Amino acid sequence: MTQYQNADLHCHSVVSDGTLTPEALAERAKGNGVELWALTDHDEVGGLERARNAALGQGMRFLTGVEISITFLHQTVHIVGLGFDADNADLRQGLQQTRGGRDARAMEMSDGLAKVGIQGAYEGALKFVGNPQLISRTHFARFLVESGVCRDTNEVFRKFLVEGKPGYVPHRWATLKDAVTWITQAGGVAVIAHPARYKFTPNEEFALFTEFKGFGGQGVEVVTGSHAPAEYVTYAATAKEFGLAASRGSDFHSPDESHTELGTLPFLNSELTPVWELVSHRIQ
Ligand code: AMP
Ligand code: MN
Ligand code: MN
Ligand code: MN
């Protein structure tokens, strides 16, 4: 089996909330030495064909990818899918349904911001949207930076876009079972994205991993741009405890906003099973 070390299996293009095209991302990944690459736009597979062509053109290997928003125990959790058939009808329909609530949510977010004196946020955010079906909090954050309300997107999230803040709207996404099923019945592997980012108690986190496995999930992100180095160690242990394969990905969104560059994180510890081994037959 081909060995990969520099696999980057998590990033975003203009098809969701990234600022680069699939082609520009592929070029950037290749420039940073990425050997195996996946594009994982939020709730959307519309960029994968372009990404695949660009990756192969750059001489990289490619896996299909997606990052699905779900609600688990009242929190939003992200499930990454890798190596699935992007033409699978059930997967495509499920994702379309998931995207469906975003526009109404965005208008409610805008209403919330108007109440604290920020007018026109919906229209403002739309200027940053590459895919009309995928308006996200990130696009609002870019608008509030552009209009001088905050210095950077992090500050916008902290002050306006997280629970308890004026632009936050609770939202019911897909279920854990749905997301894992959409991915696995399309031939892919389901992966819990950036587990350290959630605010679960230890019991709740145990429930997430246990139910995820029960539904057929097989992977967890260990080395991600969303984890501190100590968390690589924590979640390497969790991967072993639950018998899950490990993934690695930058979660790159933009040259101006992302702290983590494509393809530059530490490699996975060799004691872990790399998640791409489970879908090696689907590597293009
Ligand atoms: P949404 O899917 O609309 O809820 O938006 C979620 C996206 O917001 C994530 O995928 C990140 O790209 C971005 N995000 C979440 N929290 C932060 C933060 N604290 N700072 C910057 N971006 C964030
Ligand atoms: Mn994002
Ligand atoms: Mn995420
Ligand atoms: Mn992401």
Short mmCIF file of C-alpha atoms and ligand atoms in Angstrom, two decimals:
data_model
loop_
_atom_site.label_atom_id
_atom_site.label_comp_id
_atom_site.label_asym_id
_atom_site.label_seq_id
_atom_site.Cartn_x
_atom_site.Cartn_y
_atom_site.Cartn_z
CA MET A 1 0.00 0.00 0.00
CA THR A 2 1.22 3.48 -0.82
CA GLN A 3 2.34 5.35 2.26
CA TYR A 4 1.30 8.96 2.64
CA GLN A 5 2.51 11.29 5.33
CA ASN A 6 1.52 14.71 4.13
CA ALA A 7 -2.20 14.11 3.79
CA ASP A 8 -4.39 17.19 4.29
CA LEU A 9 -7.99 16.05 4.49
CA HIS A 10 -9.84 19.15 5.68
CA CYS A 11 -10.16 22.57 4.02
CA HIS A 12 -12.73 24.96 2.54
CA SER A 13 -13.16 26.73 -0.80
CA VAL A 14 -15.45 29.52 -2.05
CA VAL A 15 -18.08 26.81 -2.48
CA SER A 16 -18.59 27.13 1.31
CA ASP A 17 -16.81 29.61 3.60
CA GLY A 18 -13.26 29.60 2.24
CA THR A 19 -11.89 32.46 0.16
CA LEU A 20 -9.91 30.48 -2.44
CA THR A 21 -11.16 28.52 -5.45
CA PRO A 22 -10.68 24.74 -5.51
CA GLU A 23 -7.92 25.28 -8.09
CA ALA A 24 -6.06 27.82 -5.95
CA LEU A 25 -6.31 25.50 -2.94
CA ALA A 26 -4.91 22.58 -4.93
CA GLU A 27 -1.98 24.69 -6.08
CA ARG A 28 -1.32 25.91 -2.56
CA ALA A 29 -1.53 22.38 -1.12
CA LYS A 30 0.89 21.07 -3.74
CA GLY A 31 3.25 23.97 -3.04
CA ASN A 32 3.31 22.92 0.62
CA GLY A 33 4.13 19.32 -0.22
CA VAL A 34 0.70 17.75 0.24
CA GLU A 35 0.61 14.26 -1.29
CA LEU A 36 -3.00 13.33 -0.62
CA TRP A 37 -5.65 16.03 -0.52
CA ALA A 38 -9.39 16.35 0.15
CA LEU A 39 -11.65 19.39 -0.13
CA THR A 40 -14.28 19.35 2.65
CA ASP A 41 -16.70 22.20 2.07
CA HIS A 42 -19.51 22.60 4.61
CA ASP A 43 -22.65 20.62 3.66
CA GLU A 44 -21.74 20.79 -0.04
CA VAL A 45 -20.01 18.61 -2.65
CA GLY A 46 -20.33 21.12 -5.52
CA GLY A 47 -16.60 21.90 -5.62
CA LEU A 48 -15.31 18.34 -5.73
CA GLU A 49 -15.14 17.85 -9.47
CA ARG A 50 -13.02 20.98 -9.91
CA ALA A 51 -10.92 20.01 -6.90
CA ARG A 52 -10.29 16.52 -8.23
CA ASN A 53 -9.24 17.79 -11.65
CA ALA A 54 -6.97 20.39 -10.10
CA ALA A 55 -5.42 17.88 -7.70
CA LEU A 56 -4.68 15.34 -10.42
CA GLY A 57 -3.34 18.14 -12.62
CA GLN A 58 -0.95 19.09 -9.81
CA GLY A 59 0.18 15.48 -9.38
CA MET A 60 -1.54 15.03 -6.00
CA ARG A 61 -3.75 12.12 -5.03
CA PHE A 62 -7.33 13.02 -4.16
CA LEU A 63 -10.20 11.91 -1.93
CA THR A 64 -13.72 13.32 -2.08
CA GLY A 65 -14.68 15.18 1.08
CA VAL A 66 -17.43 17.07 2.90
CA GLU A 67 -17.95 18.52 6.39
CA ILE A 68 -21.53 17.99 7.57
CA SER A 69 -23.11 20.13 10.32
CA ILE A 70 -25.12 18.12 12.83
CA THR A 71 -26.77 18.77 16.18
CA PHE A 72 -25.83 16.45 19.04
CA LEU A 73 -26.92 17.10 22.64
CA HIS A 74 -27.78 20.72 21.78
CA GLN A 75 -24.39 21.49 20.27
CA THR A 76 -23.29 21.81 16.66
CA VAL A 77 -20.82 19.07 15.76
CA HIS A 78 -19.05 18.57 12.44
CA ILE A 79 -18.74 15.19 10.77
CA VAL A 80 -16.26 14.90 7.91
CA GLY A 81 -16.91 12.38 5.14
CA LEU A 82 -14.07 11.10 2.97
CA GLY A 83 -13.83 8.84 -0.07
CA PHE A 84 -17.57 8.62 -0.84
CA ASP A 85 -19.27 8.60 -4.23
CA ALA A 86 -20.15 12.26 -4.70
CA ASP A 87 -22.94 11.35 -7.14
CA ASN A 88 -24.79 9.29 -4.53
CA ALA A 89 -28.41 10.46 -4.60
CA ASP A 90 -29.19 10.02 -0.89
CA LEU A 91 -26.06 11.88 0.14
CA ARG A 92 -26.79 14.74 -2.25
CA GLN A 93 -30.38 14.99 -1.11
CA GLY A 94 -29.42 14.94 2.55
CA LEU A 95 -26.88 17.71 2.04
CA GLN A 96 -29.36 19.81 0.11
CA GLN A 97 -31.86 19.46 2.95
CA THR A 98 -29.17 20.47 5.46
CA ARG A 99 -28.27 23.57 3.43
CA GLY A 100 -31.94 24.50 3.16
CA GLY A 101 -32.25 26.16 6.56
CA ARG A 102 -29.29 28.49 6.14
CA ASP A 103 -30.97 31.39 4.40
CA ALA A 104 -33.77 31.78 6.95
CA ARG A 105 -31.20 31.48 9.74
CA ALA A 106 -29.09 34.20 8.11
CA MET A 107 -32.06 36.58 7.99
CA GLU A 108 -32.71 35.94 11.68
CA MET A 109 -29.05 36.58 12.45
CA SER A 110 -29.34 39.86 10.58
CA ASP A 111 -32.42 40.82 12.63
CA GLY A 112 -30.48 40.09 15.81
CA LEU A 113 -27.61 42.29 14.69
CA ALA A 114 -30.00 45.09 13.66
CA LYS A 115 -31.25 45.17 17.26
CA VAL A 116 -27.77 46.18 18.41
CA GLY A 117 -27.44 48.81 15.70
CA ILE A 118 -25.77 46.86 12.90
CA GLN A 119 -27.92 47.42 9.83
CA GLY A 120 -27.89 45.51 6.56
CA ALA A 121 -25.86 42.54 7.75
CA TYR A 122 -27.72 40.01 5.58
CA GLU A 123 -27.06 41.97 2.40
CA GLY A 124 -23.53 42.72 3.60
CA ALA A 125 -22.75 39.07 4.27
CA LEU A 126 -24.18 38.07 0.89
CA LYS A 127 -21.47 40.08 -0.86
CA PHE A 128 -18.95 37.57 0.50
CA VAL A 129 -20.93 34.47 -0.39
CA GLY A 130 -19.65 32.33 -3.26
CA ASN A 131 -22.50 29.80 -3.13
CA PRO A 132 -25.98 31.25 -2.50
CA GLN A 133 -27.04 28.03 -0.71
CA LEU A 134 -24.23 28.36 1.75
CA ILE A 135 -24.41 31.58 3.68
CA SER A 136 -22.54 31.01 6.95
CA ARG A 137 -21.49 32.85 10.07
CA THR A 138 -18.08 33.30 8.45
CA HIS A 139 -19.61 35.55 5.77
CA PHE A 140 -21.22 37.73 8.45
CA ALA A 141 -17.86 37.89 10.20
CA ARG A 142 -16.16 39.12 7.02
CA PHE A 143 -18.83 41.80 6.58
CA LEU A 144 -18.40 43.06 10.16
CA VAL A 145 -14.64 43.27 9.67
CA GLU A 146 -15.05 45.09 6.35
CA SER A 147 -17.45 47.59 7.89
CA GLY A 148 -15.04 48.29 10.73
CA VAL A 149 -17.18 46.92 13.58
CA CYS A 150 -14.40 44.49 14.58
CA ARG A 151 -10.72 44.08 13.84
CA ASP A 152 -10.80 40.42 12.81
CA THR A 153 -13.20 37.52 12.37
CA ASN A 154 -12.26 36.01 15.72
CA GLU A 155 -13.41 39.16 17.47
CA VAL A 156 -16.69 39.08 15.51
CA PHE A 157 -17.39 35.52 16.63
CA ARG A 158 -16.58 36.33 20.24
CA LYS A 159 -18.74 39.45 20.39
CA PHE A 160 -21.59 38.67 18.01
CA LEU A 161 -21.87 35.16 16.63
CA VAL A 162 -21.65 32.64 19.47
CA GLU A 163 -24.35 31.48 21.86
CA GLY A 164 -25.74 34.33 23.95
CA LYS A 165 -24.59 37.03 21.50
CA PRO A 166 -26.90 39.18 19.33
CA GLY A 167 -26.15 37.53 15.96
CA TYR A 168 -26.44 33.96 17.22
CA VAL A 169 -29.42 31.91 16.13
CA PRO A 170 -29.81 28.38 17.50
CA HIS A 171 -30.24 26.00 14.61
CA ARG A 172 -31.21 22.35 14.24
CA TRP A 173 -28.91 20.66 11.77
CA ALA A 174 -28.98 17.02 10.64
CA THR A 175 -28.72 14.19 13.16
CA LEU A 176 -25.54 12.23 13.87
CA LYS A 177 -27.19 9.12 12.51
CA ASP A 178 -28.22 10.82 9.26
CA ALA A 179 -24.78 12.28 8.56
CA VAL A 180 -22.91 9.04 9.27
CA THR A 181 -25.42 7.07 7.21
CA TRP A 182 -25.28 9.45 4.21
CA ILE A 183 -21.49 9.13 4.14
CA THR A 184 -21.15 5.40 4.72
CA GLN A 185 -23.92 4.29 2.35
CA ALA A 186 -22.15 6.36 -0.34
CA GLY A 187 -19.05 4.23 0.27
CA GLY A 188 -17.14 6.76 2.38
CA VAL A 189 -15.69 6.90 5.86
CA ALA A 190 -17.20 9.17 8.54
CA VAL A 191 -14.84 11.13 10.81
CA ILE A 192 -15.55 13.25 13.90
CA ALA A 193 -14.07 16.67 13.09
CA HIS A 194 -11.93 18.60 15.61
CA PRO A 195 -13.37 16.93 18.78
CA ALA A 196 -11.57 19.30 21.16
CA ARG A 197 -13.65 22.22 19.90
CA TYR A 198 -16.90 21.03 21.43
CA LYS A 199 -17.94 21.92 24.94
CA PHE A 200 -19.12 18.48 26.01
CA THR A 201 -18.71 17.03 29.47
CA PRO A 202 -16.65 13.81 29.55
CA ASN A 203 -19.89 11.79 29.68
CA GLU A 204 -21.38 13.64 26.73
CA GLU A 205 -18.20 13.19 24.71
CA PHE A 206 -18.26 9.48 25.52
CA ALA A 207 -21.85 9.38 24.24
CA LEU A 208 -20.83 11.14 21.02
CA PHE A 209 -18.04 8.65 20.29
CA THR A 210 -20.11 5.64 21.31
CA GLU A 211 -23.13 6.58 19.21
CA PHE A 212 -20.92 7.60 16.30
CA LYS A 213 -19.32 4.15 16.29
CA GLY A 214 -22.68 2.50 16.69
CA PHE A 215 -23.94 4.20 13.52
CA GLY A 216 -20.85 3.06 11.57
CA GLY A 217 -18.43 5.96 12.06
CA GLN A 218 -14.78 4.92 11.78
CA GLY A 219 -12.51 7.95 12.17
CA VAL A 220 -11.59 10.96 14.28
CA GLU A 221 -9.47 14.01 13.52
CA VAL A 222 -6.40 13.91 15.72
CA VAL A 223 -4.04 16.39 14.08
CA THR A 224 -6.09 19.42 12.99
CA GLY A 225 -5.62 23.16 12.82
CA SER A 226 -8.36 23.37 15.44
CA HIS A 227 -6.34 21.43 18.06
CA ALA A 228 -3.48 22.51 20.29
CA PRO A 229 -0.51 20.07 20.29
CA ALA A 230 -1.57 18.61 23.67
CA GLU A 231 -4.90 17.71 22.09
CA TYR A 232 -3.16 15.61 19.42
CA VAL A 233 -2.07 13.40 22.30
CA THR A 234 -5.49 13.36 23.97
CA TYR A 235 -7.34 12.39 20.81
CA ALA A 236 -4.71 9.88 19.69
CA ALA A 237 -5.59 8.08 22.94
CA THR A 238 -9.31 8.48 22.24
CA ALA A 239 -8.82 7.02 18.74
CA LYS A 240 -7.16 3.97 20.27
CA GLU A 241 -9.73 3.66 23.04
CA PHE A 242 -12.61 3.59 20.54
CA GLY A 243 -10.78 1.68 17.82
CA LEU A 244 -11.04 4.60 15.38
CA ALA A 245 -8.70 5.54 12.55
CA ALA A 246 -7.03 8.96 12.73
CA SER A 247 -7.26 11.89 10.33
CA ARG A 248 -5.11 14.93 9.70
CA GLY A 249 -6.25 18.22 8.18
CA SER A 250 -5.50 21.93 8.39
CA ASP A 251 -9.11 23.23 8.24
CA PHE A 252 -7.65 25.98 6.04
CA HIS A 253 -10.18 28.69 5.03
CA SER A 254 -8.22 31.71 3.84
CA PRO A 255 -4.67 33.07 3.57
CA ASP A 256 -5.82 36.11 5.59
CA GLU A 257 -7.73 34.36 8.38
CA SER A 258 -6.46 30.83 8.90
CA HIS A 259 -3.75 30.22 11.45
CA THR A 260 -2.97 26.85 9.94
CA GLU A 261 -1.52 26.60 6.47
CA LEU A 262 -2.35 23.65 4.21
CA GLY A 263 -0.02 20.69 4.65
CA THR A 264 2.10 22.08 7.47
CA LEU A 265 0.85 20.30 10.61
CA PRO A 266 2.84 17.49 12.27
CA PHE A 267 2.36 14.06 10.73
CA LEU A 268 0.18 11.47 12.45
CA ASN A 269 1.88 9.32 15.05
CA SER A 270 2.86 6.05 13.34
CA GLU A 271 1.01 4.01 15.98
CA LEU A 272 -2.33 5.30 14.67
CA THR A 273 -4.23 3.83 11.72
CA PRO A 274 -4.48 6.61 9.11
CA VAL A 275 -8.07 7.08 8.01
CA TRP A 276 -7.12 7.02 4.32
CA GLU A 277 -6.15 3.36 4.66
CA LEU A 278 -9.86 2.61 5.15
CA VAL A 279 -10.73 4.22 1.81
CA SER A 280 -7.52 3.50 -0.08
CA HIS A 281 -9.51 1.94 -2.93
CA ARG A 282 -11.26 5.28 -3.42
CA ILE A 283 -8.11 7.39 -3.71
CA GLN A 284 -7.97 8.98 -7.17
P1 AMP B 1 -21.86 28.09 10.40
O1 AMP B 1 -21.72 26.78 9.68
O2 AMP B 1 -22.60 29.12 9.60
O3 AMP B 1 -22.39 27.96 11.80
O4 AMP B 1 -20.38 28.70 10.53
C1 AMP B 1 -19.38 27.94 11.15
C2 AMP B 1 -18.02 28.39 10.66
O5 AMP B 1 -17.64 29.57 11.33
C3 AMP B 1 -16.92 27.38 10.99
O6 AMP B 1 -16.84 26.40 9.99
C4 AMP B 1 -15.70 28.26 10.99
O7 AMP B 1 -15.22 28.43 9.68
C5 AMP B 1 -16.21 29.59 11.47
N1 AMP B 1 -15.92 29.83 12.91
C6 AMP B 1 -16.50 29.25 13.97
N2 AMP B 1 -16.00 29.76 15.12
C7 AMP B 1 -15.09 30.69 14.76
C8 AMP B 1 -14.22 31.59 15.48
N3 AMP B 1 -14.21 31.63 16.81
N4 AMP B 1 -13.42 32.40 14.76
C9 AMP B 1 -13.43 32.38 13.42
N5 AMP B 1 -14.20 31.57 12.69
C10 AMP B 1 -15.03 30.73 13.35
MN MN B 2 -15.87 26.99 8.12
MN MN B 3 -15.63 22.42 11.48
MN MN B 4 -13.86 22.94 8.58
#
